[in-house]
Amino acid sequence: MPPSISVESTTLKAFFDEVALLLGEDNISRDHSHGALTGVLGQTTYGDAFSKADTNLPAGAVRPKTVQEVQEIVKLANKHQVYLWTVSRGKNLGYGGTGPVVKGTVVLDLHRMAQIVEINEEYGYAIVEPGVSFFDLYEEIQSRGLKLWPSVPAIGWGSVVGNTLDRGFGYTPNGEHSQSQCGMEVVLPDGTLLRTGSGAMTDNTTWALYKGGFGPNLDGLFFQSNLGVVTKIGIHITPAPEAYATVEVDVPLESDLVPLVGTLSDLMRRSIILNSPSIANIFRIALTSEKPEVLCKIGPYMRADSCVPYDLLEKIRVEQKWGFWRAYFSLYGSVEMLPALKATVERAFKQAVPGVQFSYREWAGSPGVAISAAEDIKTEVVPHSGIPTVEPLGIVDSRGERGGGHICFSPVIPPSGRELYDWYLTAKKRTADAKFDFFADFHVYPRYVIAIDLVIYTMSEEERLYELYRQLMHDAGEQGFMEYRTHINWMEDVASKLDYNNFAFGKFVQILKDTFDPNGILSPGKSGIWGTGQRL
Ligand SMILES: Cc1cc2nc3c(=O)[nH]c(=O)nc-3n(C[C@H](O)[C@H](O)[C@H](O)COP(=O)(O)OP(=O)(O)OC[C@H]3O[C@@H](n4cnc5c(N)ncnc54)[C@H](O)[C@@H]3O)c2cc1C
């Protein structure tokens, strides 16, 4: 559905002219062609790098460095009635990158606001600005020799703030970033500066320690929303453990997904496993195996309009003695705890899944000595110790062409494994029928699973991809599931499913939007939220 709002070029010019006086011409872009952080193909354009369509092209960008500049910019946006789309580092690949929902919106790019305000080793937290990347935080921790393992997503060049606000995740015990966030500073649409939680009291020293504050908890209003521009967050960080083991659990049969997920989530509810296990299927195991004999077999199918046949994948699985599914997680604890944790995990899986296999990398540790991720662990397939990398970016080129993309269809599903398996069977068939490969990236939590069908595509396949996405959305809706996060093109559709009591949720958010952002200047259409009169 094309949005109805548009901005005259003379209005945009007047806005850019005034912002240029504030930031300097170097820190604005009067079109989308330059100024963004360097992307996958070395480009610095704004927009969705994973799309060839021009429907989400921004009109340009502004790049403030200070909170005061952000305050001034939102005031100017109100004055000129120009729309802003906030990004922190704009690396939201698979979800629209720096592309706004509405063509012609100006990107409010916060990557120059890159101060690490505080890192507290004793209590395990940091306070950061939006431009701080996962690499920046990790490197600062290393350079100060702090015994902390910060959580990082599979690729580390994104923003701690941006990723957290879109409910992104990493892989240490504090990897559920929206849950590890504690304390927030926000510029409201009229330029007012707000601090949440204990930060509401000047100089309160528990701002990044105690999430509650006094009275209503406001932080949730600024996740996946367009009610403010977040300029700082506190984030809790896992202390480096004394003993550590990475674990891979392979289960042979496709239907073993049920006991695999049921066992993992039970071990999480009992706090035996502390970080979120991720689960790969046989396609992903083969694609990322780096084994020449495997890559040689799937290679001919890795191209546009094609997918790898499951009978070939089964042949490879048997030859390689792999599971159909592989779960990756780690065990964190003391020297005394690690052997007990391992024994508990093995017992649980052996009882649940015949033919289960385990593989470990283990650091038994020394009493009182924290393990250094950088020196002791170095590289990991999944960054359970928080070492950032950008290596997984390579998968987008795996269909035989440089410059591919991926999109994640990611419903939230109960964690028994049964519901997930039912959903998976349908989604797998839809994906294969559309001639794409099902790259499973399932993330298990104690009480839910985020089930990602990560679809890699070439730019010539975009239309077919959207057909598939539409179908996956429809199926998941029928099964009663919704996505945890979505691409800019699907936000409206996900929001349209929130129908309880005659769309009471959306109506409540609408009141907030109209009250705090009466001109609707912030990120129109984000998560299906618009100012009154903006939507067709
Ligand atoms: C190969 C690959 C692997 C990936 N693996 C993961 C993974 O493991 N985990 C994961 O979570 N993601 C993953 N991603 C997706 C994505 O790359 C990351 O989530 C990335 O961190 C998001 O970009 P960013 O942090 O720069 O956020 P941004 O693009 O800056 O922000 C994301 C969104 O949050 C909102 N926002 C940002 N900043 C603000 C602000 N200051 N105030 C208000 N709203 C704001 C905006 O709507 C924005 O569009 C992966 C992507 C690829 C290509």
Short mmCIF file of N, CA and C in Angstrom, two decimals, residues 397-453:
data_model
loop_
_atom_site.label_atom_id
_atom_site.label_comp_id
_atom_site.label_asym_id
_atom_site.label_seq_id
_atom_site.Cartn_x
_atom_site.Cartn_y
_atom_site.Cartn_z
N ASP A 397 26.13 -13.93 -1.03
CA ASP A 397 26.63 -14.13 -2.40
C ASP A 397 26.64 -15.61 -2.78
N SER A 398 26.00 -16.46 -1.99
CA SER A 398 26.17 -17.90 -2.21
C SER A 398 25.32 -18.45 -3.36
N ARG A 399 24.46 -17.65 -3.97
CA ARG A 399 23.69 -18.15 -5.12
C ARG A 399 24.40 -17.80 -6.43
N GLY A 400 25.70 -17.83 -6.37
CA GLY A 400 26.50 -17.73 -7.59
C GLY A 400 26.70 -16.33 -8.13
N GLU A 401 26.19 -15.32 -7.41
CA GLU A 401 26.34 -13.93 -7.89
C GLU A 401 26.76 -13.06 -6.74
N ARG A 402 27.66 -12.13 -7.00
CA ARG A 402 28.00 -11.13 -5.99
C ARG A 402 26.85 -10.12 -5.94
N GLY A 403 26.52 -9.66 -4.74
CA GLY A 403 25.47 -8.65 -4.63
C GLY A 403 24.10 -9.24 -4.38
N GLY A 404 24.05 -10.42 -3.75
CA GLY A 404 22.75 -10.99 -3.38
C GLY A 404 22.24 -10.37 -2.10
N GLY A 405 21.11 -10.88 -1.64
CA GLY A 405 20.54 -10.39 -0.39
C GLY A 405 19.94 -11.53 0.40
N HIS A 406 19.46 -11.23 1.58
CA HIS A 406 18.67 -12.23 2.30
C HIS A 406 17.53 -11.52 3.02
N ILE A 407 16.51 -12.29 3.30
CA ILE A 407 15.41 -11.78 4.11
C ILE A 407 15.09 -12.86 5.14
N CYS A 408 14.65 -12.42 6.31
CA CYS A 408 14.38 -13.38 7.37
C CYS A 408 12.89 -13.39 7.66
N PHE A 409 12.25 -14.54 7.48
CA PHE A 409 10.89 -14.66 7.98
C PHE A 409 10.99 -15.30 9.35
N SER A 410 10.49 -14.62 10.38
CA SER A 410 10.89 -15.03 11.74
C SER A 410 9.74 -15.00 12.75
N PRO A 411 8.86 -16.00 12.70
CA PRO A 411 7.77 -16.04 13.69
C PRO A 411 8.26 -16.46 15.07
N VAL A 412 7.51 -16.03 16.08
CA VAL A 412 7.78 -16.44 17.47
C VAL A 412 6.83 -17.59 17.79
N ILE A 413 7.39 -18.71 18.28
CA ILE A 413 6.65 -19.96 18.41
C ILE A 413 6.90 -20.55 19.80
N PRO A 414 5.91 -21.22 20.42
CA PRO A 414 6.18 -21.84 21.73
C PRO A 414 7.34 -22.85 21.64
N PRO A 415 8.01 -23.13 22.77
CA PRO A 415 9.30 -23.83 22.71
C PRO A 415 9.28 -25.34 22.93
N SER A 416 8.15 -26.02 22.72
CA SER A 416 8.17 -27.47 22.95
C SER A 416 8.89 -28.20 21.82
N GLY A 417 8.94 -27.58 20.64
CA GLY A 417 9.44 -28.25 19.44
C GLY A 417 8.28 -28.74 18.57
N ARG A 418 7.14 -29.08 19.17
CA ARG A 418 6.01 -29.63 18.39
C ARG A 418 5.43 -28.58 17.44
N GLU A 419 5.14 -27.40 17.99
CA GLU A 419 4.54 -26.33 17.17
C GLU A 419 5.54 -25.87 16.11
N LEU A 420 6.81 -25.83 16.53
CA LEU A 420 7.86 -25.40 15.60
C LEU A 420 7.93 -26.37 14.42
N TYR A 421 7.86 -27.67 14.70
CA TYR A 421 7.98 -28.67 13.63
C TYR A 421 6.82 -28.55 12.64
N ASP A 422 5.62 -28.36 13.16
CA ASP A 422 4.45 -28.19 12.27
C ASP A 422 4.65 -26.98 11.36
N TRP A 423 5.06 -25.86 11.98
CA TRP A 423 5.28 -24.64 11.19
C TRP A 423 6.38 -24.88 10.15
N TYR A 424 7.47 -25.53 10.60
CA TYR A 424 8.63 -25.76 9.74
C TYR A 424 8.25 -26.56 8.49
N LEU A 425 7.45 -27.62 8.68
CA LEU A 425 7.12 -28.48 7.53
C LEU A 425 6.41 -27.67 6.44
N THR A 426 5.48 -26.80 6.85
CA THR A 426 4.80 -25.97 5.86
C THR A 426 5.76 -24.97 5.23
N ALA A 427 6.54 -24.29 6.08
CA ALA A 427 7.45 -23.25 5.56
C ALA A 427 8.52 -23.85 4.65
N LYS A 428 8.97 -25.04 4.99
CA LYS A 428 9.98 -25.71 4.16
C LYS A 428 9.40 -25.99 2.76
N LYS A 429 8.16 -26.49 2.74
CA LYS A 429 7.53 -26.81 1.45
C LYS A 429 7.33 -25.52 0.63
N ARG A 430 6.83 -24.49 1.28
CA ARG A 430 6.62 -23.21 0.57
C ARG A 430 7.94 -22.72 -0.02
N THR A 431 9.00 -22.81 0.77
CA THR A 431 10.31 -22.27 0.36
C THR A 431 10.84 -23.07 -0.84
N ALA A 432 10.73 -24.39 -0.75
CA ALA A 432 11.21 -25.23 -1.87
C ALA A 432 10.33 -25.02 -3.11
N ASP A 433 9.01 -24.91 -2.92
CA ASP A 433 8.11 -24.68 -4.07
C ASP A 433 8.46 -23.37 -4.78
N ALA A 434 8.95 -22.40 -4.01
CA ALA A 434 9.31 -21.10 -4.61
C ALA A 434 10.74 -21.12 -5.16
N LYS A 435 11.37 -22.30 -5.14
CA LYS A 435 12.75 -22.49 -5.64
C LYS A 435 13.78 -21.69 -4.85
N PHE A 436 13.61 -21.72 -3.54
CA PHE A 436 14.64 -21.16 -2.65
C PHE A 436 15.04 -22.25 -1.65
N ASP A 437 16.22 -22.07 -1.06
CA ASP A 437 16.67 -23.00 -0.02
C ASP A 437 16.20 -22.50 1.35
N PHE A 438 15.83 -23.43 2.20
CA PHE A 438 15.45 -23.09 3.58
C PHE A 438 16.72 -23.15 4.44
N PHE A 439 17.22 -21.96 4.81
CA PHE A 439 18.41 -21.85 5.67
C PHE A 439 17.85 -21.62 7.08
N ALA A 440 17.91 -22.66 7.91
CA ALA A 440 17.29 -22.56 9.24
C ALA A 440 18.21 -21.82 10.20
N ASP A 441 17.65 -20.83 10.86
CA ASP A 441 18.38 -20.08 11.88
C ASP A 441 17.40 -19.92 13.05
N PHE A 442 17.23 -21.03 13.78
CA PHE A 442 16.24 -21.05 14.87
C PHE A 442 16.95 -20.69 16.18
N HIS A 443 16.31 -19.85 16.96
CA HIS A 443 16.91 -19.41 18.22
C HIS A 443 16.00 -19.79 19.37
N VAL A 444 16.55 -20.62 20.27
CA VAL A 444 15.74 -21.17 21.35
C VAL A 444 15.92 -20.33 22.61
N TYR A 445 14.82 -19.99 23.23
CA TYR A 445 14.81 -19.29 24.52
C TYR A 445 13.99 -20.12 25.50
N PRO A 446 14.04 -19.79 26.78
CA PRO A 446 13.34 -20.67 27.73
C PRO A 446 11.85 -20.83 27.41
N ARG A 447 11.21 -19.78 26.92
CA ARG A 447 9.76 -19.86 26.76
C ARG A 447 9.27 -19.54 25.34
N TYR A 448 10.16 -19.44 24.39
CA TYR A 448 9.76 -19.29 22.99
C TYR A 448 10.94 -19.61 22.08
N VAL A 449 10.60 -19.77 20.80
CA VAL A 449 11.63 -19.96 19.78
C VAL A 449 11.42 -18.88 18.73
N ILE A 450 12.50 -18.24 18.30
CA ILE A 450 12.41 -17.37 17.12
C ILE A 450 12.89 -18.24 15.95
N ALA A 451 11.94 -18.55 15.06
CA ALA A 451 12.21 -19.53 14.01
C ALA A 451 12.47 -18.78 12.70
N ILE A 452 13.74 -18.63 12.37
CA ILE A 452 14.05 -17.83 11.18
C ILE A 452 14.23 -18.72 9.95
N ASP A 453 13.38 -18.47 8.94
CA ASP A 453 13.57 -19.05 7.61
C ASP A 453 14.34 -17.97 6.85
#
